[in-house]
mmCIF file of N, CA, C and O in Angstrom:
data_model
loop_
_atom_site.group_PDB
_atom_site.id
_atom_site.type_symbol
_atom_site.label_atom_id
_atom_site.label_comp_id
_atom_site.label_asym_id
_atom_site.label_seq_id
_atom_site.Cartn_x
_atom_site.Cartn_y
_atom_site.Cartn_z
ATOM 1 N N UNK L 26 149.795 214.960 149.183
ATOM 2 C CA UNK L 26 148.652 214.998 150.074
ATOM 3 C C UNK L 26 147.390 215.259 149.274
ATOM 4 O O UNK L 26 147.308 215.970 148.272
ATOM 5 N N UNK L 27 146.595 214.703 149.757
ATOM 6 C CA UNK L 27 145.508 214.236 148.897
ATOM 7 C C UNK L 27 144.463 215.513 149.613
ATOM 8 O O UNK L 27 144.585 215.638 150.831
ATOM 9 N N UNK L 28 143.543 216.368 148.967
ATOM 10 C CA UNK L 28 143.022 217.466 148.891
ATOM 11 C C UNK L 28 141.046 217.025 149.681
ATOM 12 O O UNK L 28 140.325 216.042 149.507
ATOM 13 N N UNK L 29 140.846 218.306 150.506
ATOM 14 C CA UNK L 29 139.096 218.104 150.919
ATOM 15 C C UNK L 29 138.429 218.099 149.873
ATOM 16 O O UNK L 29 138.788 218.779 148.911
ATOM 17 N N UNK L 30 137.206 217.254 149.841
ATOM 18 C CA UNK L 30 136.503 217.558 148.662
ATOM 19 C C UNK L 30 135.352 218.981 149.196
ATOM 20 O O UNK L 30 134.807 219.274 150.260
ATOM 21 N N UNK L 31 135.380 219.513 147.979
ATOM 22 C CA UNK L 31 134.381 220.725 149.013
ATOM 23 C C UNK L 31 132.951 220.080 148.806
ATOM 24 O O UNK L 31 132.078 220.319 149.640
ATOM 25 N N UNK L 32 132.699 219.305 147.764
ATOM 26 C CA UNK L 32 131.138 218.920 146.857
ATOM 27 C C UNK L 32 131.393 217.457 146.618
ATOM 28 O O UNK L 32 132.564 217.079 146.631
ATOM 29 N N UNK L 33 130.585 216.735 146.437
ATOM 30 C CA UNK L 33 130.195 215.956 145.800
ATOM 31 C C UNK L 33 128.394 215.464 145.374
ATOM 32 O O UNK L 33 127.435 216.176 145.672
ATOM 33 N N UNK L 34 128.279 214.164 144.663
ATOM 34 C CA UNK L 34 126.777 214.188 144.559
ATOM 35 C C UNK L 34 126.542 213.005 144.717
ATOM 36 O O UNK L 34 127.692 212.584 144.581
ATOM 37 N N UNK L 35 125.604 211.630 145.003
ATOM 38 C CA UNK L 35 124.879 211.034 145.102
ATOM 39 C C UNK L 35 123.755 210.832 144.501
ATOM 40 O O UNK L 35 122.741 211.331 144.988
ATOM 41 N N UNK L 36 123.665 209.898 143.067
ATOM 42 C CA UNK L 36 122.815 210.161 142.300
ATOM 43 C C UNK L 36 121.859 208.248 142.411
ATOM 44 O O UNK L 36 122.397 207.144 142.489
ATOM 45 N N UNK L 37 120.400 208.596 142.369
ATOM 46 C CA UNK L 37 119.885 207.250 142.597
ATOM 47 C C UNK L 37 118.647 207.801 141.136
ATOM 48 O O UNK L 37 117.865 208.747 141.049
ATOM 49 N N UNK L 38 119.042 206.546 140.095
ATOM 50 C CA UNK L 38 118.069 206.621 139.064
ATOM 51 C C UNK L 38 117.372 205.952 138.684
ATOM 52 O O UNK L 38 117.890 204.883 138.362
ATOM 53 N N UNK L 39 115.996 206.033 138.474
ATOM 54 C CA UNK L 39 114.962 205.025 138.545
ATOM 55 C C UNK L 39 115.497 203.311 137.520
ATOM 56 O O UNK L 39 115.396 202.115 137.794
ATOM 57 N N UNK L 40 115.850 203.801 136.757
ATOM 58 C CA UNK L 40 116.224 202.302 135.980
ATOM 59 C C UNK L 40 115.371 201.937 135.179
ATOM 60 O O UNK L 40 115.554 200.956 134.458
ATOM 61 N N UNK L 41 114.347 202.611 135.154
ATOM 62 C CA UNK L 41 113.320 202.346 133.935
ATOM 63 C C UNK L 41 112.819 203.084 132.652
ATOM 64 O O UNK L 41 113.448 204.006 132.132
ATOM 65 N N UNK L 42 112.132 202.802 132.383
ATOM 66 C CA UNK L 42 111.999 203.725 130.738
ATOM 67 C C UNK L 42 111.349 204.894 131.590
ATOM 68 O O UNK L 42 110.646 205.110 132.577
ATOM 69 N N UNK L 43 112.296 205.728 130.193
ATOM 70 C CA UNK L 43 112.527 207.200 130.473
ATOM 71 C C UNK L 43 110.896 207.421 130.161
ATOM 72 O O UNK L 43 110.715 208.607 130.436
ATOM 73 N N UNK L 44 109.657 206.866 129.731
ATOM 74 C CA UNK L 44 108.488 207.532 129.585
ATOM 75 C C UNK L 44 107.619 206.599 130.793
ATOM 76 O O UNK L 44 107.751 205.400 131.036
ATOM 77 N N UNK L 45 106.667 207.630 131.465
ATOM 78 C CA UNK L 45 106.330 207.075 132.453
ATOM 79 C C UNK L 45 105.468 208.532 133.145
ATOM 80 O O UNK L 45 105.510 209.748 132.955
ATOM 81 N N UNK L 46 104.717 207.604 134.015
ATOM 82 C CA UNK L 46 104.006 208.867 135.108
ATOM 83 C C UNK L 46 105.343 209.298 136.457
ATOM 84 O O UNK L 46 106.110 208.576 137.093
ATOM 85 N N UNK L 47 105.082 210.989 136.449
ATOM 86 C CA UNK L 47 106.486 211.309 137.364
ATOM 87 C C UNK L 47 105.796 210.626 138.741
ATOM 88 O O UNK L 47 106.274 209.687 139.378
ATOM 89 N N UNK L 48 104.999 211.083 138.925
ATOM 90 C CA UNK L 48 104.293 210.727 139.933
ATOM 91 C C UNK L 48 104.418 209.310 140.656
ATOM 92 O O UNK L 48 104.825 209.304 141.818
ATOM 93 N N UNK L 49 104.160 208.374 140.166
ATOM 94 C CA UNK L 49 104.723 206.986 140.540
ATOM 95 C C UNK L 49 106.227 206.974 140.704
ATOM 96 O O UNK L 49 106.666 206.352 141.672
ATOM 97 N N UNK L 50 107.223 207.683 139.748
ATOM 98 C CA UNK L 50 108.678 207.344 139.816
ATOM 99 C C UNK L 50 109.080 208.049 141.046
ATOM 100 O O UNK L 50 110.047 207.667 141.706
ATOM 101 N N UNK L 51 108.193 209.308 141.448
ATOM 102 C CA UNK L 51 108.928 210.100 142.557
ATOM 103 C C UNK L 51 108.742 209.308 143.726
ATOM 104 O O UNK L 51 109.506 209.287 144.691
ATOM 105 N N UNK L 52 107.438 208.503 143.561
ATOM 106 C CA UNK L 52 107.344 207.355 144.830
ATOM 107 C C UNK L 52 107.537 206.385 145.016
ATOM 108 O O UNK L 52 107.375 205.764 146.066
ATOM 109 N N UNK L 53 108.054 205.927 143.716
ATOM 110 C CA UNK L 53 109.488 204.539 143.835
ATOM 111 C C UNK L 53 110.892 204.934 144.361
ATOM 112 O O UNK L 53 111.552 204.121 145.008
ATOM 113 N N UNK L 54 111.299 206.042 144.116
ATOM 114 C CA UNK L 54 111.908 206.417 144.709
ATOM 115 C C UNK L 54 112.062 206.724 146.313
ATOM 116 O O UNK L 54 112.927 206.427 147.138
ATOM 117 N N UNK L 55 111.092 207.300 146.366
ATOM 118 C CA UNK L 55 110.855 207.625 148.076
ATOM 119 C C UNK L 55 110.744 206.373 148.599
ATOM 120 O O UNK L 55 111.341 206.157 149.653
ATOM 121 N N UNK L 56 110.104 205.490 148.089
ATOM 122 C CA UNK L 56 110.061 204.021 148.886
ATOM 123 C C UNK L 56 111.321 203.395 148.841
ATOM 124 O O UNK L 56 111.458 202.438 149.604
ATOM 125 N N UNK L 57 112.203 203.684 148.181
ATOM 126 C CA UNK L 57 113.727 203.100 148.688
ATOM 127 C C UNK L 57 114.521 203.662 149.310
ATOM 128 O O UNK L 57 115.657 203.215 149.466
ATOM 129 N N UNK L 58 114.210 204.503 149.689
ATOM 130 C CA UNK L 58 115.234 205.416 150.827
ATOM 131 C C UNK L 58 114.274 205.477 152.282
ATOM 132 O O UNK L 58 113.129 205.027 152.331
ATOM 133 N N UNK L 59 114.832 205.987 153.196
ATOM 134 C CA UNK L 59 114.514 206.160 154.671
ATOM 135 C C UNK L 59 113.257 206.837 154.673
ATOM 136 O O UNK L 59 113.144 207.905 154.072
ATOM 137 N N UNK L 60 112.078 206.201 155.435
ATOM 138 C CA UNK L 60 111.192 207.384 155.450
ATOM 139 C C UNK L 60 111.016 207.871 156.797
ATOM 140 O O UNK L 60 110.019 208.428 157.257
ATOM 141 N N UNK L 61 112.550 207.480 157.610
ATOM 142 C CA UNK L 61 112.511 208.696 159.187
ATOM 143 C C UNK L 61 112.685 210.203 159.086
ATOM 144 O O UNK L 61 113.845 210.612 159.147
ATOM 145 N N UNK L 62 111.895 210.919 158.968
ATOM 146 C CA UNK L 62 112.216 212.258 158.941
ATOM 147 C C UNK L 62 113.261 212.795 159.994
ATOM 148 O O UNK L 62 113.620 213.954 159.788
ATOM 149 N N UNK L 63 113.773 212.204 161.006
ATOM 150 C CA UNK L 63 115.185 212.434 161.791
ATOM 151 C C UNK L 63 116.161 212.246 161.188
ATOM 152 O O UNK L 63 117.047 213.100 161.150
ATOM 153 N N UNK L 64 116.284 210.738 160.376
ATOM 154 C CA UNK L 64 117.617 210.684 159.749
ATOM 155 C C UNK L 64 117.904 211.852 158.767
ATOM 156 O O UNK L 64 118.985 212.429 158.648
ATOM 157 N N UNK L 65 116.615 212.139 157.996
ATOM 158 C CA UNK L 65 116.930 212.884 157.095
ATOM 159 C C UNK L 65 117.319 214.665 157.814
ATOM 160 O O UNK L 65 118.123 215.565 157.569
ATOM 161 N N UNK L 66 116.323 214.443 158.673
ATOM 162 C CA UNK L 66 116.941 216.235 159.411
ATOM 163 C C UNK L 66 118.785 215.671 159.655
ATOM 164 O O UNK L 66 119.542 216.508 159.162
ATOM 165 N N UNK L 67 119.337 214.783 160.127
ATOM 166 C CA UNK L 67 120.236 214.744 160.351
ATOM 167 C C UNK L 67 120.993 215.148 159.197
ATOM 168 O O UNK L 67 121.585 216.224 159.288
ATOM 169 N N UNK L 68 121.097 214.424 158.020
ATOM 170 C CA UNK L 68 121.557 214.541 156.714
ATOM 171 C C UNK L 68 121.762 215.741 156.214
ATOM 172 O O UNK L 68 122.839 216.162 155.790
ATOM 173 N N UNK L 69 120.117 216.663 156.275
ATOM 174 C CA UNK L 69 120.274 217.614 155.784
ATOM 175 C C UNK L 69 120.877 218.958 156.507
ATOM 176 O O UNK L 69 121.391 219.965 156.020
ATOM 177 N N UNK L 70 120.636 218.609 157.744
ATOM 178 C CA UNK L 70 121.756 219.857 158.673
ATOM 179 C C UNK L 70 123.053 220.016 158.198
ATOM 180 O O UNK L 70 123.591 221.123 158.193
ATOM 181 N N UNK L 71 123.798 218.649 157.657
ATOM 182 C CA UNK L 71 124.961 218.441 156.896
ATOM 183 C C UNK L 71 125.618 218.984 155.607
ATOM 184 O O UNK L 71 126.662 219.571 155.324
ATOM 185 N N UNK L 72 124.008 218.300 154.642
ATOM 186 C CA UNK L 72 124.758 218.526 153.184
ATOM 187 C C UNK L 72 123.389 218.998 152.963
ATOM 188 O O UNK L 72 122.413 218.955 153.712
ATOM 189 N N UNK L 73 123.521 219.445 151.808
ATOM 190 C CA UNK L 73 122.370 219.898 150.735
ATOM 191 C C UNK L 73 121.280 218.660 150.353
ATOM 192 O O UNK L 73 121.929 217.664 150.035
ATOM 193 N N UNK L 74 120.040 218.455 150.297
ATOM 194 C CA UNK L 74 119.631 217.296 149.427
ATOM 195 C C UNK L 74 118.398 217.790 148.730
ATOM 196 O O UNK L 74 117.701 218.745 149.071
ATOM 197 N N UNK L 75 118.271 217.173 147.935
ATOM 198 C CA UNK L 75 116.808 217.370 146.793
ATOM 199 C C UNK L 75 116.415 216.836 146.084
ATOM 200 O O UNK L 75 116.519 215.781 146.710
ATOM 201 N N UNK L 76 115.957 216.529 145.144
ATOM 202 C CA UNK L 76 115.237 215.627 144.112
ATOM 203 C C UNK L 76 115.437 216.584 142.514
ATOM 204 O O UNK L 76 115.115 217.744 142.260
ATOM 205 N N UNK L 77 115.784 216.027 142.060
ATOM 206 C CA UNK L 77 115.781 216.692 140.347
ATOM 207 C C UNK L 77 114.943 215.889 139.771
ATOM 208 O O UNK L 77 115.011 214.707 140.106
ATOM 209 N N UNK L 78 114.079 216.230 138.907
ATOM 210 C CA UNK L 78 113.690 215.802 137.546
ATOM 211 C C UNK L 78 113.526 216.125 136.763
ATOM 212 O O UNK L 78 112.669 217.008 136.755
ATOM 213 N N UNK L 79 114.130 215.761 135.463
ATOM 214 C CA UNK L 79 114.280 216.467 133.832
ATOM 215 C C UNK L 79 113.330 215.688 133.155
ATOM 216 O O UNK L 79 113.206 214.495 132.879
ATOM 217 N N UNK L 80 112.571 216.929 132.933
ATOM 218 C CA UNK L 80 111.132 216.456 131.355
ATOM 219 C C UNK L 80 111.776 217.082 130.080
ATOM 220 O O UNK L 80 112.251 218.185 129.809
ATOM 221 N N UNK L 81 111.623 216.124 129.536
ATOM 222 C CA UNK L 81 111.281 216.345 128.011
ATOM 223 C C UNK L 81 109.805 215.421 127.332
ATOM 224 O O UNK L 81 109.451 214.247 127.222
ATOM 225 N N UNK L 82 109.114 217.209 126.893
ATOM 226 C CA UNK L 82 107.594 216.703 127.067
ATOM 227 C C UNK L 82 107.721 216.848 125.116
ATOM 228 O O UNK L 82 108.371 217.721 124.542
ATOM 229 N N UNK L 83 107.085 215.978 124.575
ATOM 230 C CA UNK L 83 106.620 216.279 122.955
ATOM 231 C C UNK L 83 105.686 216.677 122.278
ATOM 232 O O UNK L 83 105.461 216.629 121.069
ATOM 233 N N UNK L 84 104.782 217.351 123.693
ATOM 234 C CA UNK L 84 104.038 218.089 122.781
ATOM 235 C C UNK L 84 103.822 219.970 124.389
ATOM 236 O O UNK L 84 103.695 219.889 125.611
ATOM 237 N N UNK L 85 103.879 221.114 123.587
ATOM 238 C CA UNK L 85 103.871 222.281 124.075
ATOM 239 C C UNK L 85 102.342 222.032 125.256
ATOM 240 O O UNK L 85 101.249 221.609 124.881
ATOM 241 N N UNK L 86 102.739 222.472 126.820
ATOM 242 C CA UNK L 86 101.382 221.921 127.173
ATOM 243 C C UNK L 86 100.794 221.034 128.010
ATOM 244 O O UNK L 86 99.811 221.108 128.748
ATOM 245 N N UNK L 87 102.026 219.695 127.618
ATOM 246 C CA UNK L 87 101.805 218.170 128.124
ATOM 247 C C UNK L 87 101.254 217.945 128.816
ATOM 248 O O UNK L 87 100.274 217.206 128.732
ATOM 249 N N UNK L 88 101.912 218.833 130.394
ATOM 250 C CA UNK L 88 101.324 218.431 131.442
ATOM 251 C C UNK L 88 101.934 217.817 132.174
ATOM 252 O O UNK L 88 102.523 216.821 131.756
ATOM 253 N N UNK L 89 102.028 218.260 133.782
ATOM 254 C CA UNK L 89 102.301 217.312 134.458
ATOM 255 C C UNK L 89 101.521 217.685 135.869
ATOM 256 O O UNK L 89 101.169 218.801 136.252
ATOM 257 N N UNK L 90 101.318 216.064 136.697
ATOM 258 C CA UNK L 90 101.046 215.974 138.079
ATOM 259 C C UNK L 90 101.427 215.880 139.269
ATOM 260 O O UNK L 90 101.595 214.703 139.589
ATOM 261 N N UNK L 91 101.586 216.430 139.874
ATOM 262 C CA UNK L 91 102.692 215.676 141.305
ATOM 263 C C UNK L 91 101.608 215.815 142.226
ATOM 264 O O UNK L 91 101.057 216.897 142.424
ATOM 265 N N UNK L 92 101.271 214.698 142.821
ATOM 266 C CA UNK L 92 100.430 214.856 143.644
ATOM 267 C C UNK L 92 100.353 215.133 145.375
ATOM 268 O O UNK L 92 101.416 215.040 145.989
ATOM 269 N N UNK L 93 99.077 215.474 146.150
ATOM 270 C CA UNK L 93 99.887 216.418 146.816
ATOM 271 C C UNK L 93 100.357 215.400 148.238
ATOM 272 O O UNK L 93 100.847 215.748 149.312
ATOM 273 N N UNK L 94 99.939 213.897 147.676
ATOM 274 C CA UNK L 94 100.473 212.984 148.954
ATOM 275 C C UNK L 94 101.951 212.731 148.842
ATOM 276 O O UNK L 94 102.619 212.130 149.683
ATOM 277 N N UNK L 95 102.320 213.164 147.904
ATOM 278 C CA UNK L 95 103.833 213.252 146.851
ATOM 279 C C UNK L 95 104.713 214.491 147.455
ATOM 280 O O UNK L 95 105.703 214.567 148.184
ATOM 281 N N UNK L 96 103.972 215.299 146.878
ATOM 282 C CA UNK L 96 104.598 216.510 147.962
ATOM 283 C C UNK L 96 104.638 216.701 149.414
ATOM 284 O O UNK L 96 105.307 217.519 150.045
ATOM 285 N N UNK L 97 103.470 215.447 150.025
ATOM 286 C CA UNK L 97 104.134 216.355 151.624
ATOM 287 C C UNK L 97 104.514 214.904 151.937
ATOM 288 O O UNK L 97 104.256 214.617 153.106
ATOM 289 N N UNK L 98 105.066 213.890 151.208
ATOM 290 C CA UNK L 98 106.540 213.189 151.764
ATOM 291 C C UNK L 98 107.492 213.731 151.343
ATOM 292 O O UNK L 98 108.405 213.369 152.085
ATOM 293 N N UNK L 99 108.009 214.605 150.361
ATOM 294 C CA UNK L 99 109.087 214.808 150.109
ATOM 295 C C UNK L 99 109.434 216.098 151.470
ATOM 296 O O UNK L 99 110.480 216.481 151.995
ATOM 297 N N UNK L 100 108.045 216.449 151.648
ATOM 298 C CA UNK L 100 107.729 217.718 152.745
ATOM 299 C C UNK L 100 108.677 217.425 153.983
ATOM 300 O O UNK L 100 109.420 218.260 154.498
ATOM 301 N N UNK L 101 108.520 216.006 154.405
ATOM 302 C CA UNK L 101 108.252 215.691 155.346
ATOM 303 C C UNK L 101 109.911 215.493 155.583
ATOM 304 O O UNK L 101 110.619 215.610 156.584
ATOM 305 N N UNK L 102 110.129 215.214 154.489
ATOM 306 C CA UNK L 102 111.719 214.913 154.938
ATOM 307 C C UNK L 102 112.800 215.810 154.165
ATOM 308 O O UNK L 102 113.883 215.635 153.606
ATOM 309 N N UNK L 103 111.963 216.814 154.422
ATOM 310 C CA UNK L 103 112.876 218.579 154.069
ATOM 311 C C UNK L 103 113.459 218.431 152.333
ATOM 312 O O UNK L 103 114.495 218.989 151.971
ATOM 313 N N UNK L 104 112.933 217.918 151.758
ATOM 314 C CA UNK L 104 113.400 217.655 150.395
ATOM 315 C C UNK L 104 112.946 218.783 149.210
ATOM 316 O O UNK L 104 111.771 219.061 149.449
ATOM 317 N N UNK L 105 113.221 219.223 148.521
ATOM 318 C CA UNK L 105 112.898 220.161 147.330
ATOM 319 C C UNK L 105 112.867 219.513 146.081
ATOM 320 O O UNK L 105 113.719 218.724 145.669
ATOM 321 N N UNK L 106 111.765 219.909 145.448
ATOM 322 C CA UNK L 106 111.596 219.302 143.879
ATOM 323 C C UNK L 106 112.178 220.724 143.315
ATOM 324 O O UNK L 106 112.142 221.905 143.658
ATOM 325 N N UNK L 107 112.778 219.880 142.173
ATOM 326 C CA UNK L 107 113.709 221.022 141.478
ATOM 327 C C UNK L 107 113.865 220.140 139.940
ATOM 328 O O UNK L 107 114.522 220.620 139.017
#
C-alpha cells in the first residue's frame, strides 16, 4: 500500500538567463498564472504558496527593486516573497 504524501512542491522557473531585472521576472511570472484572487484564496486555504527568489549579487550592496505594483499583486493573491 502505497503511503499519503504529507508535502510536496510545484516549482515554475522563469527559463531565462539567470541575470536580469527581478522585477520584470516576478511579473512574467504572475502573468502566467491566475490572476483571480478566489482561485487563489481557494488554493491557499489548502496548501501553503509563495514565491522564492535566490540572488546572487557580485558586488556587496547591489541592490535590489521590487516594485510596489509588484507587491500588491502578489498582495492580492495572498502570496509571500521569500
Amino acid at each position: 500500500s502505497r503511503g499519503l504524501r504529507r508535502s510536496s512542491m510545484w516549482m515554475i522557473e522563469s527559463g531565462e538567463a539567470a541575470h536580469g531585472d527581478v522585477d520584470e521576472k516576478l511579473n512574467a511570472l504572475l502573468d502566467s498564472v491566475s490572476s483571480d484572487p478566489d482561485t487563489w484564496a481557494a488554493l491557499t486555504s489548502e496548501f501553503d504558496a509563495d514565491v522564492f527568489v535566490g540572488l546572487f549579487m557580485e558586488a556587496d550592496n547591489e541592490g535590489l527593486t521590487i516594485e510596489p505594483r509588484t507587491m500588491r499583486r502578489l498582495g492580492q493573491l495572498g502570496l509571500a516573497l521569500h
